[in-house]
Amino acid sequence: MVTFANDFFFGSATSSTQSEGAHTAEEKGQDIWDLWYEEEPFKFHDEIGPKDTSTFYKNYKSDIQLLKETGHNSFRTSISWSRLFPKGFGEVNQKAVTFYTSVFRELTANNITPFVNLFHFDMPVALQKIGGWENREVVEYYRVYAKTCFCLFGDVVKHWFTFNEPIVHVECGYLQGYHYPCKTDPKAAVQVAYHTALASALAIREYHQLKQGGKIGIVLNLTPAYPRSEHCADVKAARIAELFANKSFLDPSVKGTYDPELIELIRKHDLMPIYSSDDIAVIANNKVDFLGVNYYQPVRVCAKANMPNNEAPFMPTYYFDYYEMPGRKMNPYRGWEIYPRGIYDIAMNIRDNYGNIEWMITENGMGVENEERFRKDGRIEDDYRIEFYKDHLTWLAKGIAEGSNCIGYHVWTFIDCWSWLNAYKNRYGFVELDLKSQKRIIKKSGYWFKELTQNHGF
Ligand code: BGP
C-alpha cells in the first residue's frame, strides 16, 4: 500500500476567476480577463469567457458539501484582488468581505482547511492601465491588498500563498503573447518578474509582522528540465532552462537570492531591471515559510541546433531547444507529457538544494476532452484520472519516504472549471459540471479520492 501521514493535506485547488462567476457583479472591478474577453472574445475556446463558471459565488455552500463528499480535508482558492478592491486600491468592497469571510468560515466549519492565494493571473484593470507589474507603484498597492486580506481573514485563514505560478504572467504576458497584455518585451518581462518577487516578499513581511500564527508561501509551477543526453551541451541547456523556468522564483522565494548565473545572463542580454538596494534587502530578508508546487509536466531540452539570431527579442530559448523524447507518454488533449517520476525529482531537489523546506503539491491533474464518452449509468468513469493520480502519488510517497518534507497533495481541480484560454475544452474535475443547468455529478475519481483520504493511501 502507498500511505501518507494521518494529518497529510488532501484536497484540490481552484482560483477566483475560474470558479466564482459574478465576474463584474456585486461591485467587483474588472480584472484583465474580463477586459480581454470583452476586447477579443475569439481568443477563447468556443468564445466562452470568465463570466461562465461553476458559480462558486452563489453556490459555495453546496460546493463545500461536495468537497466533503469527495473527501477533502483542505481546499485552495484565491481572493480576487479586483473584487476586494474594485480599483485595485482605496475603498474595500464590503460585499467581497462578506463573501470571502463566509466562504472561509464555511470551510473551517466543515473541517476543511482553507489555503488562500492572493494572486492567480488576475491583475485589476485599473492597475494594468498604469502598467501592471511593470510599475513599482503596483507593488505597493499589492502590499496594501495583501495586508488587508491578512487583517480581514487571518483569524480563520492560517495558510496563505502570495502568488500562483508567477512565471506564467511573466512569460505568457510579456514574452509569448498568450496572456494579456500580450507583449513581447523581454526587458519588461524581467522587470515584471523582479517586481513580482518583491511584491511576494513584501506580503511575507506584512504577514510575519502581524504574528497571526499561520504560514505563508508561494505556489510555483516547477517543471524539471531533463537533458536529451548526458552530453555537456545538453546538460548545460537543461541547467539554463531550469534557471529561467524554475530558479527565477524558487531562489528568491526560498533563499532570498538570485542565482549568479541567471543574473549574469540577464546582464549579458542587457535586461537588468530597475531595482533598489532596499528592495533587494526586502527579498533577502523575507522568505517563504513553506512552498506550493504545481506539477503537470517536465520539460525536455537539448543544445541548440542553430545559432540564435542576436537581433531578435531575447527568449530563454536563446540557450536551448525543446526536445521531443521519442515514446514519451502524453496527455493528447492538453499536449502535456505525463511523467510521474518528475514529482519525485522535485521532492529530491527541494530536499537537497532548498534546505528541505516544508512543501506541498498544490496542483496536479489531467484535463481530458469529451468525457461524455466515458459515461456509464449516468456517471463519468474517469479511470485514466485515477491512474494518473495513483502514479503521481506513488512517486510522491517515495520522495517522502526518502526524507522530503511534503505535507500535502492538492489536485487540479474539484469541479470542471473555466480554463484561461481553453474554457471548457478539457475537463479536470472530480465533479462534472453541466455549464447550462449548473448540475453537478461526482465522477468515479471523486469517490476514489474520498476512499484515498479516508484510508490515508491506496
Ligand atoms: C495551472 C493554473 C490553473 C489551471 C491549470 C490547468 O497552470 O494554475 O489555473 O488552469 O494550470 O491548465 P489549463 O487550464 O491551461 O488546462
mmCIF file of N, CA and C in Angstrom, residues 172-272:
data_model
loop_
_atom_site.group_PDB
_atom_site.id
_atom_site.type_symbol
_atom_site.label_atom_id
_atom_site.label_comp_id
_atom_site.label_asym_id
_atom_site.label_seq_id
_atom_site.Cartn_x
_atom_site.Cartn_y
_atom_site.Cartn_z
ATOM 1 N N CYS A 172 3.879 34.355 -20.243
ATOM 2 C CA CYS A 172 2.708 34.430 -21.128
ATOM 3 C C CYS A 172 2.307 35.879 -21.404
ATOM 4 N N GLY A 173 2.478 36.745 -20.420
ATOM 5 C CA GLY A 173 2.043 38.132 -20.597
ATOM 6 C C GLY A 173 3.052 39.021 -21.296
ATOM 7 N N TYR A 174 4.371 38.702 -21.116
ATOM 8 C CA TYR A 174 5.386 39.663 -21.581
ATOM 9 C C TYR A 174 6.415 39.097 -22.555
ATOM 10 N N LEU A 175 6.317 37.764 -22.832
ATOM 11 C CA LEU A 175 7.233 37.199 -23.824
ATOM 12 C C LEU A 175 6.495 36.524 -24.970
ATOM 13 N N GLN A 176 5.488 35.719 -24.608
ATOM 14 C CA GLN A 176 4.923 34.839 -25.635
ATOM 15 C C GLN A 176 3.570 35.265 -26.175
ATOM 16 N N GLY A 177 2.971 36.266 -25.566
ATOM 17 C CA GLY A 177 1.702 36.761 -26.086
ATOM 18 C C GLY A 177 0.486 35.896 -25.789
ATOM 19 N N TYR A 178 0.612 34.921 -24.887
ATOM 20 C CA TYR A 178 -0.546 34.061 -24.592
ATOM 21 C C TYR A 178 -1.566 34.724 -23.669
ATOM 22 N N HIS A 179 -1.075 35.558 -22.761
ATOM 23 C CA HIS A 179 -1.979 36.204 -21.808
ATOM 24 C C HIS A 179 -1.869 37.732 -21.950
ATOM 25 N N TYR A 180 -2.952 38.413 -21.604
ATOM 26 C CA TYR A 180 -2.951 39.869 -21.568
ATOM 27 C C TYR A 180 -1.800 40.366 -20.680
ATOM 28 N N PRO A 181 -1.045 41.373 -21.031
ATOM 29 C CA PRO A 181 -1.247 42.311 -22.132
ATOM 30 C C PRO A 181 -0.601 41.874 -23.452
ATOM 31 N N CYS A 182 -0.254 40.587 -23.574
ATOM 32 C CA CYS A 182 0.213 40.029 -24.853
ATOM 33 C C CYS A 182 1.395 40.794 -25.447
ATOM 34 N N LYS A 183 2.366 41.077 -24.608
ATOM 35 C CA LYS A 183 3.538 41.809 -25.118
ATOM 36 C C LYS A 183 4.672 40.838 -25.421
ATOM 37 N N THR A 184 5.555 41.237 -26.315
ATOM 38 C CA THR A 184 6.835 40.545 -26.461
ATOM 39 C C THR A 184 7.898 41.590 -26.176
ATOM 40 N N ASP A 185 8.277 41.633 -24.891
ATOM 41 C CA ASP A 185 9.162 42.696 -24.438
ATOM 42 C C ASP A 185 10.015 42.133 -23.294
ATOM 43 N N PRO A 186 11.173 41.532 -23.634
ATOM 44 C CA PRO A 186 11.974 40.860 -22.616
ATOM 45 C C PRO A 186 12.393 41.754 -21.452
ATOM 46 N N LYS A 187 12.643 42.995 -21.741
ATOM 47 C CA LYS A 187 13.056 43.905 -20.658
ATOM 48 C C LYS A 187 11.892 44.062 -19.660
ATOM 49 N N ALA A 188 10.699 44.255 -20.211
ATOM 50 C CA ALA A 188 9.518 44.372 -19.337
ATOM 51 C C ALA A 188 9.315 43.063 -18.579
ATOM 52 N N ALA A 189 9.553 41.934 -19.233
ATOM 53 C CA ALA A 189 9.349 40.626 -18.580
ATOM 54 C C ALA A 189 10.235 40.515 -17.340
ATOM 55 N N VAL A 190 11.480 40.927 -17.456
ATOM 56 C CA VAL A 190 12.397 40.836 -16.318
ATOM 57 C C VAL A 190 11.951 41.794 -15.207
ATOM 58 N N GLN A 191 11.526 42.987 -15.610
ATOM 59 C CA GLN A 191 11.034 43.949 -14.609
ATOM 60 C C GLN A 191 9.820 43.375 -13.871
ATOM 61 N N VAL A 192 8.932 42.772 -14.626
ATOM 62 C CA VAL A 192 7.717 42.184 -14.039
ATOM 63 C C VAL A 192 8.095 41.046 -13.083
ATOM 64 N N ALA A 193 9.051 40.212 -13.491
ATOM 65 C CA ALA A 193 9.461 39.088 -12.637
ATOM 66 C C ALA A 193 10.049 39.614 -11.329
ATOM 67 N N TYR A 194 10.903 40.598 -11.450
ATOM 68 C CA TYR A 194 11.546 41.160 -10.258
ATOM 69 C C TYR A 194 10.512 41.840 -9.342
ATOM 70 N N HIS A 195 9.616 42.608 -9.923
ATOM 71 C CA HIS A 195 8.584 43.265 -9.115
ATOM 72 C C HIS A 195 7.674 42.249 -8.435
ATOM 73 N N THR A 196 7.436 41.139 -9.117
ATOM 74 C CA THR A 196 6.572 40.110 -8.523
ATOM 75 C C THR A 196 7.268 39.470 -7.327
ATOM 76 N N ALA A 197 8.555 39.167 -7.466
ATOM 77 C CA ALA A 197 9.299 38.584 -6.347
ATOM 78 C C ALA A 197 9.328 39.561 -5.171
ATOM 79 N N LEU A 198 9.471 40.835 -5.497
ATOM 80 C CA LEU A 198 9.483 41.863 -4.456
ATOM 81 C C LEU A 198 8.120 41.960 -3.772
ATOM 82 N N ALA A 199 7.063 41.938 -4.579
ATOM 83 C CA ALA A 199 5.703 42.014 -4.020
ATOM 84 C C ALA A 199 5.465 40.842 -3.077
ATOM 85 N N SER A 200 5.925 39.665 -3.493
ATOM 86 C CA SER A 200 5.755 38.475 -2.657
ATOM 87 C C SER A 200 6.487 38.663 -1.317
ATOM 88 N N ALA A 201 7.712 39.147 -1.392
ATOM 89 C CA ALA A 201 8.496 39.340 -0.167
ATOM 90 C C ALA A 201 7.851 40.396 0.740
ATOM 91 N N LEU A 202 7.303 41.450 0.150
ATOM 92 C CA LEU A 202 6.640 42.486 0.964
ATOM 93 C C LEU A 202 5.411 41.929 1.669
ATOM 94 N N ALA A 203 4.669 41.076 0.949
ATOM 95 C CA ALA A 203 3.484 40.463 1.569
ATOM 96 C C ALA A 203 3.919 39.554 2.720
ATOM 97 N N ILE A 204 5.001 38.821 2.501
ATOM 98 C CA ILE A 204 5.518 37.933 3.556
ATOM 99 C C ILE A 204 5.921 38.762 4.782
ATOM 100 N N ARG A 205 6.565 39.892 4.528
ATOM 101 C CA ARG A 205 6.968 40.751 5.641
ATOM 102 C C ARG A 205 5.748 41.222 6.436
ATOM 103 N N GLU A 206 4.730 41.675 5.690
ATOM 104 C CA GLU A 206 3.494 42.123 6.366
ATOM 105 C C GLU A 206 2.915 40.998 7.203
ATOM 106 N N TYR A 207 2.874 39.818 6.611
ATOM 107 C CA TYR A 207 2.244 38.694 7.307
ATOM 108 C C TYR A 207 2.997 38.355 8.588
ATOM 109 N N HIS A 208 4.302 38.280 8.488
ATOM 110 C CA HIS A 208 5.099 37.933 9.665
ATOM 111 C C HIS A 208 4.976 39.007 10.746
ATOM 112 N N GLN A 209 4.891 40.263 10.318
ATOM 113 C CA GLN A 209 4.768 41.344 11.319
ATOM 114 C C GLN A 209 3.463 41.245 12.110
ATOM 115 N N LEU A 210 2.437 40.712 11.458
ATOM 116 C CA LEU A 210 1.132 40.630 12.139
ATOM 117 C C LEU A 210 1.076 39.489 13.160
ATOM 118 N N LYS A 211 1.999 38.558 13.048
ATOM 119 C CA LYS A 211 2.086 37.429 14.003
ATOM 120 C C LYS A 211 0.733 36.748 14.224
ATOM 121 N N GLN A 212 0.175 36.246 13.152
ATOM 122 C CA GLN A 212 -1.139 35.613 13.260
ATOM 123 C C GLN A 212 -1.052 34.101 13.497
ATOM 124 N N GLY A 213 0.175 33.614 13.579
ATOM 125 C CA GLY A 213 0.328 32.198 13.900
ATOM 126 C C GLY A 213 0.106 31.240 12.737
ATOM 127 N N GLY A 214 0.122 31.762 11.516
ATOM 128 C CA GLY A 214 -0.041 30.876 10.360
ATOM 129 C C GLY A 214 1.227 30.840 9.528
ATOM 130 N N LYS A 215 1.067 30.346 8.304
ATOM 131 C CA LYS A 215 2.223 30.215 7.407
ATOM 132 C C LYS A 215 1.931 30.913 6.095
ATOM 133 N N ILE A 216 2.993 31.379 5.471
ATOM 134 C CA ILE A 216 2.819 31.992 4.155
ATOM 135 C C ILE A 216 3.868 31.460 3.186
ATOM 136 N N GLY A 217 3.420 31.175 1.968
ATOM 137 C CA GLY A 217 4.331 30.637 0.960
ATOM 138 C C GLY A 217 4.003 31.190 -0.415
ATOM 139 N N ILE A 218 4.520 30.544 -1.411
ATOM 140 C CA ILE A 218 4.241 30.919 -2.803
ATOM 141 C C ILE A 218 4.022 29.619 -3.572
ATOM 142 N N VAL A 219 3.181 29.671 -4.601
ATOM 143 C CA VAL A 219 2.937 28.484 -5.425
ATOM 144 C C VAL A 219 3.721 28.627 -6.730
ATOM 145 N N LEU A 220 4.637 27.705 -6.958
ATOM 146 C CA LEU A 220 5.441 27.745 -8.193
ATOM 147 C C LEU A 220 5.153 26.521 -9.048
ATOM 148 N N ASN A 221 5.071 26.738 -10.338
ATOM 149 C CA ASN A 221 4.938 25.583 -11.243
ATOM 150 C C ASN A 221 6.348 25.131 -11.605
ATOM 151 N N LEU A 222 6.780 24.084 -10.981
ATOM 152 C CA LEU A 222 8.141 23.604 -11.227
ATOM 153 C C LEU A 222 8.105 22.560 -12.339
ATOM 154 N N THR A 223 8.867 22.847 -13.363
ATOM 155 C CA THR A 223 8.949 21.917 -14.494
ATOM 156 C C THR A 223 10.399 21.448 -14.575
ATOM 157 N N PRO A 224 10.709 20.289 -13.958
ATOM 158 C CA PRO A 224 12.099 19.841 -14.028
ATOM 159 C C PRO A 224 12.539 19.758 -15.483
ATOM 160 N N ALA A 225 13.752 20.244 -15.758
ATOM 161 C CA ALA A 225 14.254 20.222 -17.142
ATOM 162 C C ALA A 225 15.206 19.032 -17.293
ATOM 163 N N TYR A 226 14.865 18.140 -18.189
ATOM 164 C CA TYR A 226 15.701 16.963 -18.420
ATOM 165 C C TYR A 226 16.459 17.129 -19.732
ATOM 166 N N PRO A 227 17.777 16.886 -19.698
ATOM 167 C CA PRO A 227 18.549 16.999 -20.940
ATOM 168 C C PRO A 227 18.330 15.788 -21.854
ATOM 169 N N ARG A 228 18.442 16.012 -23.136
ATOM 170 C CA ARG A 228 18.305 14.920 -24.108
ATOM 171 C C ARG A 228 19.314 13.810 -23.836
ATOM 172 N N SER A 229 20.545 14.206 -23.445
ATOM 173 C CA SER A 229 21.603 13.224 -23.227
ATOM 174 C C SER A 229 22.515 13.743 -22.125
ATOM 175 N N GLU A 230 23.513 12.976 -21.802
ATOM 176 C CA GLU A 230 24.479 13.408 -20.788
ATOM 177 C C GLU A 230 25.601 14.251 -21.408
ATOM 178 N N HIS A 231 25.509 14.493 -22.694
ATOM 179 C CA HIS A 231 26.489 15.355 -23.357
ATOM 180 C C HIS A 231 26.488 16.722 -22.668
ATOM 181 N N CYS A 232 27.696 17.294 -22.498
ATOM 182 C CA CYS A 232 27.757 18.527 -21.701
ATOM 183 C C CYS A 232 26.924 19.655 -22.304
ATOM 184 N N ALA A 233 26.775 19.683 -23.618
ATOM 185 C CA ALA A 233 25.987 20.765 -24.231
ATOM 186 C C ALA A 233 24.498 20.602 -23.895
ATOM 187 N N ASP A 234 24.028 19.358 -23.858
ATOM 188 C CA ASP A 234 22.624 19.125 -23.485
ATOM 189 C C ASP A 234 22.410 19.417 -22.001
ATOM 190 N N VAL A 235 23.371 19.025 -21.192
ATOM 191 C CA VAL A 235 23.259 19.250 -19.738
ATOM 192 C C VAL A 235 23.234 20.756 -19.446
ATOM 193 N N LYS A 236 24.060 21.493 -20.173
ATOM 194 C CA LYS A 236 24.079 22.949 -19.983
ATOM 195 C C LYS A 236 22.722 23.555 -20.398
ATOM 196 N N ALA A 237 22.192 23.033 -21.502
ATOM 197 C CA ALA A 237 20.890 23.532 -21.973
ATOM 198 C C ALA A 237 19.836 23.340 -20.873
ATOM 199 N N ALA A 238 19.856 22.171 -20.236
ATOM 200 C CA ALA A 238 18.856 21.887 -19.181
ATOM 201 C C ALA A 238 19.082 22.799 -17.973
ATOM 202 N N ARG A 239 20.337 23.041 -17.649
ATOM 203 C CA ARG A 239 20.628 23.894 -16.496
ATOM 204 C C ARG A 239 20.086 25.314 -16.744
ATOM 205 N N ILE A 240 20.266 25.795 -17.966
ATOM 206 C CA ILE A 240 19.804 27.159 -18.260
ATOM 207 C C ILE A 240 18.267 27.217 -18.328
ATOM 208 N N ALA A 241 17.679 26.157 -18.862
ATOM 209 C CA ALA A 241 16.201 26.115 -18.882
ATOM 210 C C ALA A 241 15.667 26.190 -17.453
ATOM 211 N N GLU A 242 16.307 25.471 -16.535
ATOM 212 C CA GLU A 242 15.894 25.492 -15.112
ATOM 213 C C GLU A 242 16.061 26.880 -14.501
ATOM 214 N N LEU A 243 17.128 27.560 -14.898
ATOM 215 C CA LEU A 243 17.373 28.899 -14.356
ATOM 216 C C LEU A 243 16.197 29.822 -14.640
ATOM 217 N N PHE A 244 15.770 29.808 -15.899
ATOM 218 C CA PHE A 244 14.688 30.725 -16.279
ATOM 219 C C PHE A 244 13.323 30.246 -15.770
ATOM 220 N N ALA A 245 13.054 28.959 -15.942
ATOM 221 C CA ALA A 245 11.693 28.480 -15.644
ATOM 222 C C ALA A 245 11.461 28.277 -14.151
ATOM 223 N N ASN A 246 12.456 27.783 -13.439
ATOM 224 C CA ASN A 246 12.235 27.385 -12.044
ATOM 225 C C ASN A 246 12.974 28.261 -11.043
ATOM 226 N N LYS A 247 14.288 28.403 -11.248
ATOM 227 C CA LYS A 247 15.090 29.075 -10.236
ATOM 228 C C LYS A 247 14.790 30.573 -10.148
ATOM 229 N N SER A 248 14.246 31.133 -11.225
ATOM 230 C CA SER A 248 13.949 32.570 -11.242
ATOM 231 C C SER A 248 13.043 32.970 -10.080
ATOM 232 N N PHE A 249 12.137 32.088 -9.654
ATOM 233 C CA PHE A 249 11.306 32.386 -8.481
ATOM 234 C C PHE A 249 11.630 31.516 -7.272
ATOM 235 N N LEU A 250 12.114 30.309 -7.533
ATOM 236 C CA LEU A 250 12.412 29.405 -6.416
ATOM 237 C C LEU A 250 13.514 29.998 -5.525
ATOM 238 N N ASP A 251 14.559 30.504 -6.142
ATOM 239 C CA ASP A 251 15.687 31.009 -5.352
ATOM 240 C C ASP A 251 15.327 32.247 -4.527
ATOM 241 N N PRO A 252 14.758 33.299 -5.160
ATOM 242 C CA PRO A 252 14.399 34.445 -4.314
ATOM 243 C C PRO A 252 13.370 34.075 -3.244
ATOM 244 N N SER A 253 12.431 33.183 -3.566
ATOM 245 C CA SER A 253 11.376 32.866 -2.595
ATOM 246 C C SER A 253 11.910 32.090 -1.405
ATOM 247 N N VAL A 254 12.764 31.089 -1.675
ATOM 248 C CA VAL A 254 13.208 30.204 -0.592
ATOM 249 C C VAL A 254 14.543 30.657 0.009
ATOM 250 N N LYS A 255 15.419 31.177 -0.856
ATOM 251 C CA LYS A 255 16.753 31.542 -0.354
ATOM 252 C C LYS A 255 16.951 33.054 -0.199
ATOM 253 N N GLY A 256 16.065 33.818 -0.811
ATOM 254 C CA GLY A 256 16.215 35.278 -0.739
ATOM 255 C C GLY A 256 17.288 35.824 -1.668
ATOM 256 N N THR A 257 17.732 34.989 -2.608
ATOM 257 C CA THR A 257 18.796 35.429 -3.529
ATOM 258 C C THR A 257 18.462 34.986 -4.958
ATOM 259 N N TYR A 258 19.193 35.545 -5.900
ATOM 260 C CA TYR A 258 19.100 35.080 -7.289
ATOM 261 C C TYR A 258 20.360 34.296 -7.616
ATOM 262 N N ASP A 259 20.224 33.281 -8.435
ATOM 263 C CA ASP A 259 21.389 32.504 -8.866
ATOM 264 C C ASP A 259 22.313 33.420 -9.679
ATOM 265 N N PRO A 260 23.610 33.481 -9.320
ATOM 266 C CA PRO A 260 24.535 34.389 -10.027
ATOM 267 C C PRO A 260 24.568 34.129 -11.540
ATOM 268 N N GLU A 261 24.384 32.883 -11.938
ATOM 269 C CA GLU A 261 24.417 32.594 -13.379
ATOM 270 C C GLU A 261 23.212 33.235 -14.098
ATOM 271 N N LEU A 262 22.080 33.267 -13.422
ATOM 272 C CA LEU A 262 20.900 33.908 -14.015
ATOM 273 C C LEU A 262 21.148 35.409 -14.156
ATOM 274 N N ILE A 263 21.703 36.007 -13.108
ATOM 275 C CA ILE A 263 21.981 37.454 -13.167
ATOM 276 C C ILE A 263 22.961 37.754 -14.304
ATOM 277 N N GLU A 264 23.952 36.890 -14.421
ATOM 278 C CA GLU A 264 24.953 37.094 -15.475
ATOM 279 C C GLU A 264 24.308 37.067 -16.878
ATOM 280 N N LEU A 265 23.396 36.128 -17.067
ATOM 281 C CA LEU A 265 22.732 36.039 -18.375
ATOM 282 C C LEU A 265 21.841 37.263 -18.629
ATOM 283 N N ILE A 266 21.136 37.664 -17.575
ATOM 284 C CA ILE A 266 20.253 38.833 -17.702
ATOM 285 C C ILE A 266 21.088 40.083 -18.039
ATOM 286 N N ARG A 267 22.207 40.197 -17.396
ATOM 287 C CA ARG A 267 23.114 41.329 -17.669
ATOM 288 C C ARG A 267 23.647 41.268 -19.091
ATOM 289 N N LYS A 268 24.070 40.058 -19.465
ATOM 290 C CA LYS A 268 24.667 39.871 -20.787
ATOM 291 C C LYS A 268 23.711 40.332 -21.893
ATOM 292 N N HIS A 269 22.435 40.107 -21.672
ATOM 293 C CA HIS A 269 21.458 40.489 -22.699
ATOM 294 C C HIS A 269 20.876 41.883 -22.431
ATOM 295 N N ASP A 270 21.522 42.604 -21.533
ATOM 296 C CA ASP A 270 21.116 43.968 -21.231
ATOM 297 C C ASP A 270 19.647 44.065 -20.793
ATOM 298 N N LEU A 271 19.282 43.167 -19.890
ATOM 299 C CA LEU A 271 17.883 43.115 -19.461
ATOM 300 C C LEU A 271 17.714 43.409 -17.972
ATOM 301 N N MET A 272 18.754 43.943 -17.332
ATOM 302 C CA MET A 272 18.640 44.173 -15.887
ATOM 303 C C MET A 272 17.458 45.100 -15.587
#
